[in-house]
Amino acid sequence: MKIKMTRLGLILGCLVCSVFSTAELRIEVTKGADNAVRIAVIPFEWRGRGSLPESVAEIITSDLGFSGRFNTLPVTQMLSLPNTAEEVFLRDWKLLDVEYLVMGYLTERGPDLALHFELYNIYEQTTDISEIIVGSDLDLRDMAHYASDTLYEALTGIPGAFSTQIMYITATGENDSREFRLNVADADGRRIVTVLQSREPILSATWSPEGERIAYVSFERDSRPAIYIHNLVTRTREQVTAFTGLNGAPSFSPDGTKLAMVLSKDGNPDIYILDLKSKPRRLRRVTRHYGIDTEPSWSHDGRSIVFTSNRGGQPQIYSMGLNDLRIERLTFEGDYNAKASLLKDGSGLVMVHRREGIFHISHLDLKRGRLRVLTETSLDESPSIAPNGSMLIYATQVGGRGILAGVSIDGGVKFNLPSNQGDVREPSWSPTKRKNFVPVSK
Amino acid sequence: MALMKRYCGPMLAIALLALAGCASTTQETSSGPAPELQAPETSMEVENVLVEIEPIKPMVSRGRIILPLDELDAAAGSETLKGLFYFDFDQAIVRRSGHSELDRHAGVLSGNSMLSVRLEGHADERGTREYNLALGERRANAVQAYLIAQGVSRSQMEVISYGEEKPADSGHDEGSWTKNRRVEIVYR
């Protein structure tokens, strides 16, 4: 299953740099689920004037396809093209062994569009979902992703993540011509916007919980590192730190009021927490060790963090309660465990784990203490969990080039997001949807 | 040759001493007529100015340090000090093989308080980016500690880590990684 996507030049509000990247990402599913659901997404009828800039059915087909949990029927194999349940001839679909139909149509509603979509169960002969959402013609992609999310949740019980975004960093050129970009794209790799462009390194970009702000490390000033908080909505940013030494690994607390980070201003890389609300901002040092402490990541309740430390001789994952600063080692298997993120329910974490000299993304079940390697590629790093908790995206190397790839937490589904240029790295999955819709009554 | 010319140019005080060296090297490499005519005149002036000679100073060019080899014999030319020091995987220990070159840096820095350096720490691409930033800083700190022990003032040195972000070699094998685990001494 290979879905090729071409770049779409939709006019989005550009951010600080207002540069559209020419890079393109396209999703290739490399391993689908064993029990993929057979589904047909039937072209949606447009019942208005003129034509629409996007095909809603194509977007939904590619969304469901790249989740790896569905086998989508190509339009060319469909025997009929119903738009409502009343138009369905069951025999047409039973012949093709299709389990579910997605169908619908679009109408004009004042200056806006209304998207009607439904999910039809062939075997039960029931309509499981039927919704109408309204938006402008510029919202068409977002409306289609909303439908994908709704359908995905109805069919799998897991909220969809097709309306979310992915932030990542690209590096092109070598030495003096090296160029770094911080990009934000839709979860399907489309609508790429460059937020920042620099000849000096940009790294460790991370989202705030409300999805409006991002924090990152940039070496743009005198080639020295500093942490910035950048507001994607107001398109403004501020330099938060520029201490001597490391200024790295920013991570927003779950309530968005604090930023954990790594500073080495006091001699060693230690973890600090900056209170963004207090004036002047208070900086609290939470680790004190001559070893390397880095890569803090918050628990969902904001009461503890996990971090990487080589205090035991090699990098391992530790957790620390922020009230008592009590530290507990979490990983014991392997001689290199780093960059951990806790799953929302706290049941486990994902991290970079070295096994036989190869760096993989692994899942550690904290209750059973069981470690599972999720990826078969090498030099894997920067795992970032989707807001639905069921997938994660990470950076890896294929053919000597950095690309993004994804894997489900159960390891059952895998996909690649190859880019047509440069190294792509450090993906970070947005915690929120790009745009949300509320179904309207019929 | 280019270095030789730079070295001769700005150092006016020792220009006359140096000219002999410059002239001779020009002669060796230029394809045009040999500048033999000037030799007698310059050698005359040498004696007059000799008293004003100051110690030859090291020069900084493109972040590298160029050392004259011998103050009294400019013909001996100059040498660029090696500014690259390599490290083992996940280690921040200065290799013994780099000590003698570091000692020379220490000599230059402690003898010229106007000079300052940036110690740029780097890591290979394996492992996580932030951990590698910390590792790069460890390496640069190790070099700094060595230089301080050799008498260099801390105020002459700035430590910056680039982690794995600025590889010297863009390959993805042990050969490239070996070149990327490094500290670069950059003169300013």
XYZ file of C-alpha atoms in Angstrom:
630
model
C 0.000 0.000 0.000
C 1.622 3.202 -1.118
C -0.089 6.528 -1.165
C 1.710 9.272 -2.952
C 0.886 12.811 -1.979
C 1.735 15.901 -3.845
C 2.181 19.209 -2.159
C -0.738 21.528 -2.072
C -0.211 25.240 -2.248
C -3.067 26.249 0.019
C -2.585 29.742 1.319
C -2.141 29.392 5.023
C -1.279 32.103 7.437
C 2.486 32.018 7.376
C 4.448 32.306 10.545
C 7.528 34.319 11.357
C 9.506 33.384 8.314
C 6.519 33.110 5.987
C 8.364 30.634 3.849
C 6.681 27.697 2.217
C 9.007 24.806 2.179
C 9.453 23.085 -1.133
C 10.088 19.850 0.719
C 7.402 17.244 0.543
C 6.574 14.377 2.821
C 4.624 11.385 1.635
C 3.349 8.538 3.700
C 4.160 4.912 2.919
C 2.619 2.234 5.086
C 5.311 -0.392 5.600
C 3.338 -2.730 7.836
C -0.435 -2.833 8.153
C -2.492 -4.398 10.929
C -3.129 -8.132 10.567
C -6.880 -7.752 10.908
C -7.317 -4.659 8.735
C -10.957 -3.612 8.276
C -12.166 -3.690 4.650
C -13.744 -0.344 3.937
C -14.895 1.618 0.881
C -14.821 5.416 0.864
C -17.161 6.423 -1.926
C -16.585 9.740 -3.762
C -18.665 12.470 -2.117
C -21.184 14.216 -4.323
C -20.919 18.016 -4.571
C -24.412 19.469 -4.693
C -23.417 23.103 -5.152
C -22.186 25.415 -7.898
C -18.740 25.277 -9.469
C -16.259 22.735 -8.200
C -14.429 22.034 -4.969
C -10.666 22.443 -4.499
C -10.265 19.145 -2.664
C -11.677 15.641 -2.821
C -12.961 14.814 0.657
C -13.175 11.094 -0.153
C -9.531 11.003 -1.272
C -8.369 12.665 1.935
C -10.396 10.260 4.091
C -9.145 7.295 2.046
C -5.530 8.288 2.529
C -6.038 9.031 6.249
C -7.618 5.658 6.939
C -5.052 3.987 4.699
C -2.055 5.447 6.478
C -3.383 4.388 9.864
C -2.584 0.863 8.671
C -5.760 -0.497 10.224
C -7.883 -0.443 7.062
C -7.891 -1.915 3.603
C -9.474 0.736 1.431
C -11.193 -0.288 -1.788
C -10.014 1.633 -4.873
C -12.786 3.631 -6.564
C -12.119 1.819 -9.844
C -13.295 -1.449 -8.258
C -16.577 -0.047 -6.956
C -19.701 -1.329 -8.701
C -21.915 1.562 -7.619
C -21.347 4.968 -6.015
C -24.060 5.632 -3.422
C -24.056 8.891 -1.410
C -26.665 7.864 1.166
C -27.764 4.651 2.889
C -30.948 4.549 0.784
C -28.847 4.236 -2.387
C -26.821 1.239 -1.180
C -27.193 -2.077 -3.039
C -25.885 -4.592 -0.534
C -24.979 -7.178 -3.170
C -22.476 -4.780 -4.806
C -20.467 -4.635 -1.570
C -20.892 -8.185 -0.340
C -19.448 -9.330 -3.669
C -16.364 -7.214 -2.932
C -16.193 -8.441 0.679
C -16.448 -4.868 1.983
C -17.368 -4.511 5.664
C -18.087 -0.781 5.901
C -19.003 2.102 3.587
C -18.114 5.741 4.102
C -20.269 7.997 2.001
C -21.739 11.454 1.919
C -22.152 14.667 0.011
C -21.442 18.396 0.273
C -23.922 21.245 0.016
C -23.735 25.029 0.125
C -24.832 26.572 3.398
C -24.838 30.348 3.079
C -21.247 31.317 2.237
C -20.026 28.053 3.728
C -20.000 24.369 2.951
C -21.773 21.579 4.786
C -20.173 18.149 4.777
C -22.623 15.267 5.313
C -20.966 11.957 6.007
C -22.051 8.571 7.256
C -20.592 5.217 8.175
C -22.633 2.250 6.981
C -22.203 -1.295 8.287
C -22.816 -3.753 5.421
C -23.358 -6.851 7.566
C -25.592 -5.227 10.152
C -27.211 -2.961 7.547
C -27.048 -0.069 9.992
C -25.843 3.513 9.814
C -23.336 3.734 12.674
C -22.522 7.416 12.258
C -24.250 10.256 10.463
C -22.986 13.807 10.930
C -23.008 17.232 9.309
C -20.231 19.764 9.851
C -19.936 23.269 8.411
C -16.881 25.249 7.373
C -15.505 27.491 4.644
C -14.025 26.109 1.445
C -10.553 26.776 2.921
C -11.459 24.361 5.735
C -12.149 21.468 3.407
C -9.009 19.494 4.309
C -9.686 20.055 8.014
C -13.307 18.946 7.580
C -12.173 15.764 5.831
C -9.644 15.071 8.631
C -12.382 15.638 11.196
C -14.511 13.022 9.413
C -11.527 10.639 9.391
C -11.050 11.129 13.140
C -14.732 10.452 13.821
C -14.821 7.363 11.607
C -11.560 6.034 13.053
C -12.827 6.341 16.598
C -16.122 4.653 15.740
C -14.304 1.726 14.133
C -11.350 1.247 16.488
C -12.439 2.806 19.771
C -9.341 5.069 19.645
C -9.661 8.799 18.923
C -8.238 9.674 15.512
C -5.175 11.903 15.140
C -5.644 12.952 11.521
C -6.497 16.571 12.438
C -3.257 17.005 14.341
C 0.031 18.417 13.141
C 3.638 17.366 13.206
C 6.541 19.692 13.859
C 9.998 18.619 12.716
C 13.427 19.940 11.800
C 15.217 19.608 8.506
C 18.884 20.099 7.706
C 20.176 20.541 4.177
C 23.661 21.197 2.817
C 26.982 20.640 4.529
C 29.371 22.790 6.533
C 29.164 26.432 5.384
C 26.025 25.910 3.320
C 24.188 24.025 6.041
C 20.658 25.243 6.630
C 18.183 24.315 9.327
C 14.413 24.691 9.168
C 11.722 24.236 11.737
C 8.581 23.088 9.932
C 4.995 22.371 10.889
C 2.888 20.108 8.672
C -0.430 18.308 8.848
C -0.227 14.766 10.239
C -0.503 13.459 6.664
C 2.606 15.407 5.658
C 0.706 18.087 3.728
C 0.507 21.886 4.140
C 4.113 22.336 5.246
C 4.941 25.728 6.781
C 8.443 26.832 7.795
C 8.377 28.528 11.187
C 12.081 29.326 11.447
C 15.047 29.089 9.136
C 18.661 29.428 10.232
C 22.217 28.629 9.242
C 22.867 27.626 12.838
C 21.376 24.548 14.509
C 17.736 24.420 15.596
C 16.697 21.512 17.775
C 14.465 20.100 20.518
C 11.256 21.747 19.309
C 8.292 20.905 21.518
C 4.609 21.876 21.772
C 2.825 23.578 24.618
C -0.245 21.633 25.804
C -2.734 24.051 24.212
C -0.911 23.797 20.878
C -0.491 27.563 20.462
C 3.104 27.905 21.580
C 6.227 25.961 20.818
C 9.621 26.023 22.507
C 12.932 25.185 20.857
C 16.683 25.619 21.043
C 18.290 27.817 18.421
C 21.968 28.704 17.968
C 21.131 31.718 15.783
C 22.686 34.320 18.122
C 26.478 34.245 17.935
C 26.267 30.534 17.367
C 25.353 30.066 21.039
C 22.348 28.085 22.259
C 19.262 29.798 23.665
C 15.717 28.629 24.386
C 12.863 30.451 22.665
C 9.112 30.336 23.144
C 7.343 31.019 19.894
C 3.629 31.736 19.639
C 2.280 30.277 16.406
C -0.973 32.236 16.601
C 0.362 35.734 17.305
C 3.575 34.966 15.382
C 5.728 36.454 18.080
C 8.492 34.886 20.070
C 10.740 35.552 23.005
C 14.146 34.364 24.061
C 13.592 32.651 27.389
C 17.154 31.747 28.359
C 20.685 32.485 27.225
C 22.823 31.253 30.080
C 26.456 30.335 29.708
C 26.681 26.718 28.665
C 23.859 24.424 27.657
C 20.362 25.818 27.220
C 18.482 22.767 26.093
C 15.702 20.196 26.140
C 12.717 22.483 26.847
C 9.510 20.732 27.913
C 6.193 22.391 28.829
C 4.350 21.227 31.943
C 0.898 19.712 31.262
C -0.789 22.954 32.398
C 1.511 25.053 30.209
C 2.705 27.312 33.034
C 6.192 25.861 33.473
C 9.069 24.967 31.252
C 11.508 22.235 32.285
C 14.934 22.559 30.690
C 18.591 21.673 30.930
C 21.191 24.271 31.884
C 24.869 23.801 32.640
C 25.425 27.321 33.963
C 26.281 25.945 37.406
C 28.899 23.580 36.073
C 27.055 20.434 35.005
C 24.036 19.684 32.867
C 21.202 19.751 35.399
C 17.442 20.044 35.148
C 15.738 23.313 35.994
C 12.110 24.381 35.959
C 11.198 27.875 34.868
C 7.900 29.236 36.191
C 6.499 31.134 33.198
C 3.710 32.756 35.250
C 5.681 34.344 38.090
C 7.152 37.837 37.662
C 10.066 37.890 37.563
C 10.152 34.316 36.398
C 11.460 31.925 39.005
C 14.038 29.358 38.024
C 14.217 26.267 40.208
C 17.040 23.780 40.028
C 15.713 20.244 40.567
C 18.726 18.007 39.982
C 22.211 18.315 41.436
C 24.633 15.769 40.162
C 28.047 15.856 38.552
C 26.780 13.527 35.832
C 24.709 14.487 32.805
C 21.011 15.063 33.573
C 18.931 15.901 30.514
C 15.768 15.358 28.460
C 13.114 16.072 31.104
C 9.571 15.035 30.247
C 6.513 15.571 32.453
C 4.068 13.077 33.858
C 0.484 13.775 32.862
C -0.438 15.103 36.321
C 2.555 17.477 36.316
C 3.797 16.165 39.667
C 6.852 14.354 38.403
C 9.256 14.203 35.516
C 11.277 11.497 33.853
C 14.763 12.333 32.601
C 17.957 10.848 31.199
C 21.003 10.654 33.472
C 24.379 8.955 33.278
C 24.794 9.105 37.067
C 25.005 5.314 37.076
C 27.767 5.297 34.482
C 25.612 5.064 31.360
C 22.531 6.941 30.253
C 19.428 5.522 31.921
C 15.916 6.803 32.633
C 15.034 8.136 36.076
C 11.870 9.637 37.501
C 11.649 12.384 40.090
C 8.767 13.679 42.177
C 8.789 17.467 42.012
C 7.683 17.910 45.631
C 10.247 15.781 47.431
C 12.804 15.587 44.551
C 13.068 11.878 45.257
C 14.766 10.092 42.380
C 14.050 6.569 41.210
C 15.753 4.658 38.422
C 13.277 3.219 35.913
C 15.401 1.384 33.339
C 17.794 -1.493 33.988
C 17.877 -3.334 30.683
C 20.545 -2.252 28.206
C 23.448 0.205 28.477
C 21.837 3.176 26.725
C 18.298 4.349 27.459
C 17.425 7.974 26.765
C 14.775 10.548 25.799
C 11.814 8.985 27.540
C 8.202 10.202 27.276
C 5.499 8.887 29.553
C 2.261 7.622 28.100
C -0.768 9.641 29.200
C -2.074 6.956 31.555
C 1.351 6.583 33.159
C 1.369 2.844 32.427
C 4.572 3.048 30.485
C 7.007 5.115 28.522
C 8.654 5.152 25.135
C 12.357 5.879 24.747
C 15.503 5.352 22.735
C 17.071 2.017 23.664
C 20.319 0.551 22.433
C 20.414 -3.176 21.819
C 23.473 -4.880 20.335
C 24.852 -1.513 19.319
C 21.707 -0.464 17.449
C 19.449 2.352 18.602
C 15.753 1.477 18.550
C 12.538 2.978 19.877
C 11.240 0.871 22.738
C 8.219 0.718 24.989
C 8.695 0.035 28.685
C 5.683 -1.267 30.579
C 6.215 0.272 34.017
C 3.778 -2.051 35.779
C 5.195 -5.325 34.518
C 8.703 -4.002 33.931
C 8.588 -5.431 30.417
C 10.651 -3.800 27.652
C 9.567 -4.180 24.032
C 11.528 -2.960 20.996
C 9.067 -1.370 18.578
C 11.262 -0.565 15.585
C 13.499 -2.577 13.298
C 15.362 0.378 11.819
C 18.637 1.736 13.244
C 19.792 5.087 14.636
C 16.206 5.677 15.760
C 15.612 8.688 17.994
C 13.170 11.366 19.157
C 9.995 9.355 19.734
C 6.878 11.518 20.069
C 3.515 10.092 21.054
C 0.335 11.031 19.187
C -2.353 12.682 21.336
C -4.496 9.566 20.974
C -1.735 7.570 22.648
C -1.845 4.788 20.075
C 0.874 5.838 17.634
C 4.257 7.413 17.875
C 6.429 9.158 15.344
C 10.221 9.100 15.454
C 13.309 9.891 13.409
C 15.355 7.210 11.731
C 17.770 6.736 8.859
C 17.111 5.051 5.573
C 19.764 5.012 2.874
C 21.981 7.382 4.864
C 19.279 10.052 5.151
C 17.222 11.087 8.097
C 13.498 10.458 7.667
C 10.446 10.340 9.902
C 8.665 7.098 10.573
C 5.737 5.980 12.707
C 4.768 2.902 14.632
C 1.740 1.946 16.706
C 2.373 1.411 20.404
C 1.495 -2.261 19.927
C 4.065 -2.441 17.104
C 1.401 -3.709 14.694
C 1.368 -0.786 12.251
C 4.359 0.960 10.711
C 4.739 3.776 8.244
C 7.450 5.980 6.781
C 7.255 9.674 5.938
C 10.130 10.079 3.480
C 11.046 13.574 2.389
C 12.365 14.524 -1.010
C 15.213 16.578 0.364
C 17.699 16.817 3.214
C 17.672 15.216 6.604
C 14.378 15.257 8.471
C 14.526 14.820 12.222
C 13.054 15.401 15.669
C 9.346 15.033 14.990
C 6.954 16.293 17.623
C 3.292 15.401 17.425
C 0.944 18.275 18.261
C -1.237 17.728 21.324
C -4.277 19.364 19.723
C -6.210 19.450 16.475
C -5.424 22.066 13.874
C -9.080 22.932 13.676
C -12.102 21.523 15.409
C -15.710 21.294 14.269
C -18.953 20.799 16.126
C -21.591 18.717 14.321
C -24.734 20.689 13.470
C -28.240 19.308 13.659
C -29.921 18.181 10.473
C 53.266 30.617 0.500
C 50.116 32.564 1.236
C 50.656 32.096 4.926
C 54.231 33.239 4.591
C 53.144 36.480 2.974
C 50.497 37.184 5.600
C 52.980 36.490 8.274
C 55.507 38.878 6.771
C 53.070 41.656 6.045
C 51.654 42.901 9.348
C 54.657 42.397 11.506
C 56.395 45.627 10.731
C 58.790 45.517 13.595
C 60.374 42.399 12.345
C 59.771 43.165 8.722
C 63.395 43.550 7.958
C 64.427 40.355 9.496
C 61.628 38.632 7.828
C 62.235 40.134 4.436
C 65.169 37.942 3.833
C 62.952 34.958 4.335
C 60.196 36.419 2.226
C 62.469 37.305 -0.589
C 64.069 33.954 -0.693
C 60.790 32.104 -0.740
C 59.435 34.420 -3.426
C 62.429 33.678 -5.471
C 61.947 30.010 -5.178
C 58.400 29.945 -6.335
C 57.952 32.913 -8.681
C 58.298 32.244 -12.381
C 59.194 35.864 -13.266
C 62.564 37.552 -12.958
C 64.240 36.933 -9.651
C 64.227 40.013 -7.327
C 67.907 39.827 -6.671
C 68.347 43.571 -7.073
C 66.661 44.428 -3.824
C 68.601 42.157 -1.604
C 71.554 44.455 -0.917
C 69.340 47.415 0.062
C 67.240 45.545 2.545
C 70.136 43.904 4.209
C 71.479 47.400 4.851
C 68.397 48.424 6.794
C 68.273 45.317 8.864
C 70.966 46.451 11.165
C 69.345 49.829 11.811
C 66.019 48.518 13.008
C 67.091 45.415 14.806
C 66.945 47.100 18.194
C 63.189 47.611 17.930
C 62.358 44.001 17.427
C 59.520 42.679 19.559
C 58.778 39.048 20.152
C 57.052 37.479 17.197
C 53.388 37.091 17.930
C 51.213 34.199 16.894
C 48.608 35.085 14.298
C 45.000 34.081 14.080
C 43.626 33.231 10.692
C 40.191 31.726 10.099
C 39.961 30.595 13.682
C 43.354 28.861 13.533
C 46.523 29.849 15.209
C 49.681 30.331 13.167
C 52.918 30.126 15.102
C 56.236 31.438 13.912
C 58.743 28.686 14.505
C 61.719 30.776 15.509
C 61.871 34.444 16.397
C 65.369 34.938 15.153
C 65.149 32.901 12.035
C 62.066 33.890 10.123
C 63.163 31.726 7.257
C 62.163 28.804 9.367
C 58.593 29.823 8.514
C 55.463 29.243 10.503
C 53.226 26.430 11.503
C 49.544 26.053 12.141
C 48.750 24.410 15.430
C 46.359 21.508 15.166
C 43.041 22.488 16.660
C 41.248 19.131 16.496
C 41.146 16.618 19.316
C 39.301 13.320 19.063
C 37.429 11.262 21.645
C 36.175 7.719 22.163
C 32.488 6.816 22.019
C 30.496 8.167 24.992
C 33.794 9.355 26.524
C 35.074 12.803 27.432
C 38.677 11.964 28.266
C 41.432 13.854 26.468
C 43.610 11.273 24.736
C 47.243 11.147 25.759
C 48.239 11.507 22.114
C 46.772 15.007 22.102
C 48.667 16.258 25.147
C 51.734 17.660 23.418
C 49.657 19.655 20.935
C 47.454 20.942 23.764
C 50.581 21.961 25.639
C 51.567 24.141 22.689
C 48.103 25.762 22.680
C 48.525 26.335 26.396
C 51.884 27.987 25.773
C 50.449 30.335 23.164
C 47.410 31.252 25.253
C 49.181 31.758 28.542
C 51.804 33.862 26.774
C 49.263 36.041 24.940
C 46.484 37.178 27.186
C 44.840 39.061 24.317
C 44.080 35.820 22.537
C 40.883 33.937 23.268
C 39.495 30.648 22.080
C 36.208 28.919 21.662
C 36.325 25.256 22.601
C 33.673 23.642 20.434
C 32.549 20.207 21.582
C 30.959 17.719 19.187
C 29.532 14.210 19.274
C 28.793 11.594 16.658
C 25.215 11.021 15.555
C 24.556 7.945 17.674
C 22.323 8.425 20.669
C 19.934 11.253 21.408
C 20.545 14.872 20.425
C 20.290 16.463 23.843
C 22.450 13.806 25.459
C 24.988 14.429 22.721
C 24.892 18.175 23.428
C 25.776 17.393 27.035
C 28.482 14.981 25.888
C 29.976 17.583 23.539
C 30.114 20.022 26.431
C 31.818 17.399 28.601
C 34.513 17.003 25.962
C 35.082 20.727 25.574
C 35.193 21.034 29.381
C 37.829 18.305 29.514
C 40.001 20.258 27.083
C 39.393 23.430 29.060
C 40.379 21.735 32.316
C 43.568 20.474 30.706
C 44.468 23.945 29.436
C 43.718 25.532 32.821
C 46.029 23.002 34.431
C 48.692 24.152 31.969
C 48.293 27.747 33.098
C 45.726 29.178 30.703
C 43.267 31.649 32.215
C 39.635 30.539 32.216
C 38.646 33.974 30.926
C 40.408 33.274 27.638
C 38.192 30.300 26.893
C 34.566 29.838 25.984
C 32.992 26.390 25.877
C 30.209 25.672 23.401
C 28.712 22.342 22.506
C 27.100 21.615 19.165
C 26.385 17.966 19.986
C 25.775 16.054 16.780
C 24.450 19.104 14.891
C 27.634 20.033 13.032
C 29.319 16.847 11.879
C 32.767 17.204 10.317
C 31.993 14.162 8.191
C 28.461 13.482 7.023
C 28.913 9.733 6.644
C 27.157 7.162 8.798
C 29.877 4.651 9.625
C 32.586 4.229 12.226
C 35.076 6.104 10.038
C 32.877 9.201 10.030
C 31.855 8.883 13.669
C 35.525 8.830 14.702
C 36.044 12.194 12.997
C 32.895 13.673 14.496
C 33.649 12.934 18.166
C 35.884 15.929 18.613
C 36.720 19.244 20.200
C 37.785 22.075 17.940
C 39.902 24.902 19.304
C 38.876 28.030 17.437
C 40.928 31.204 17.925
C 39.206 34.576 17.877
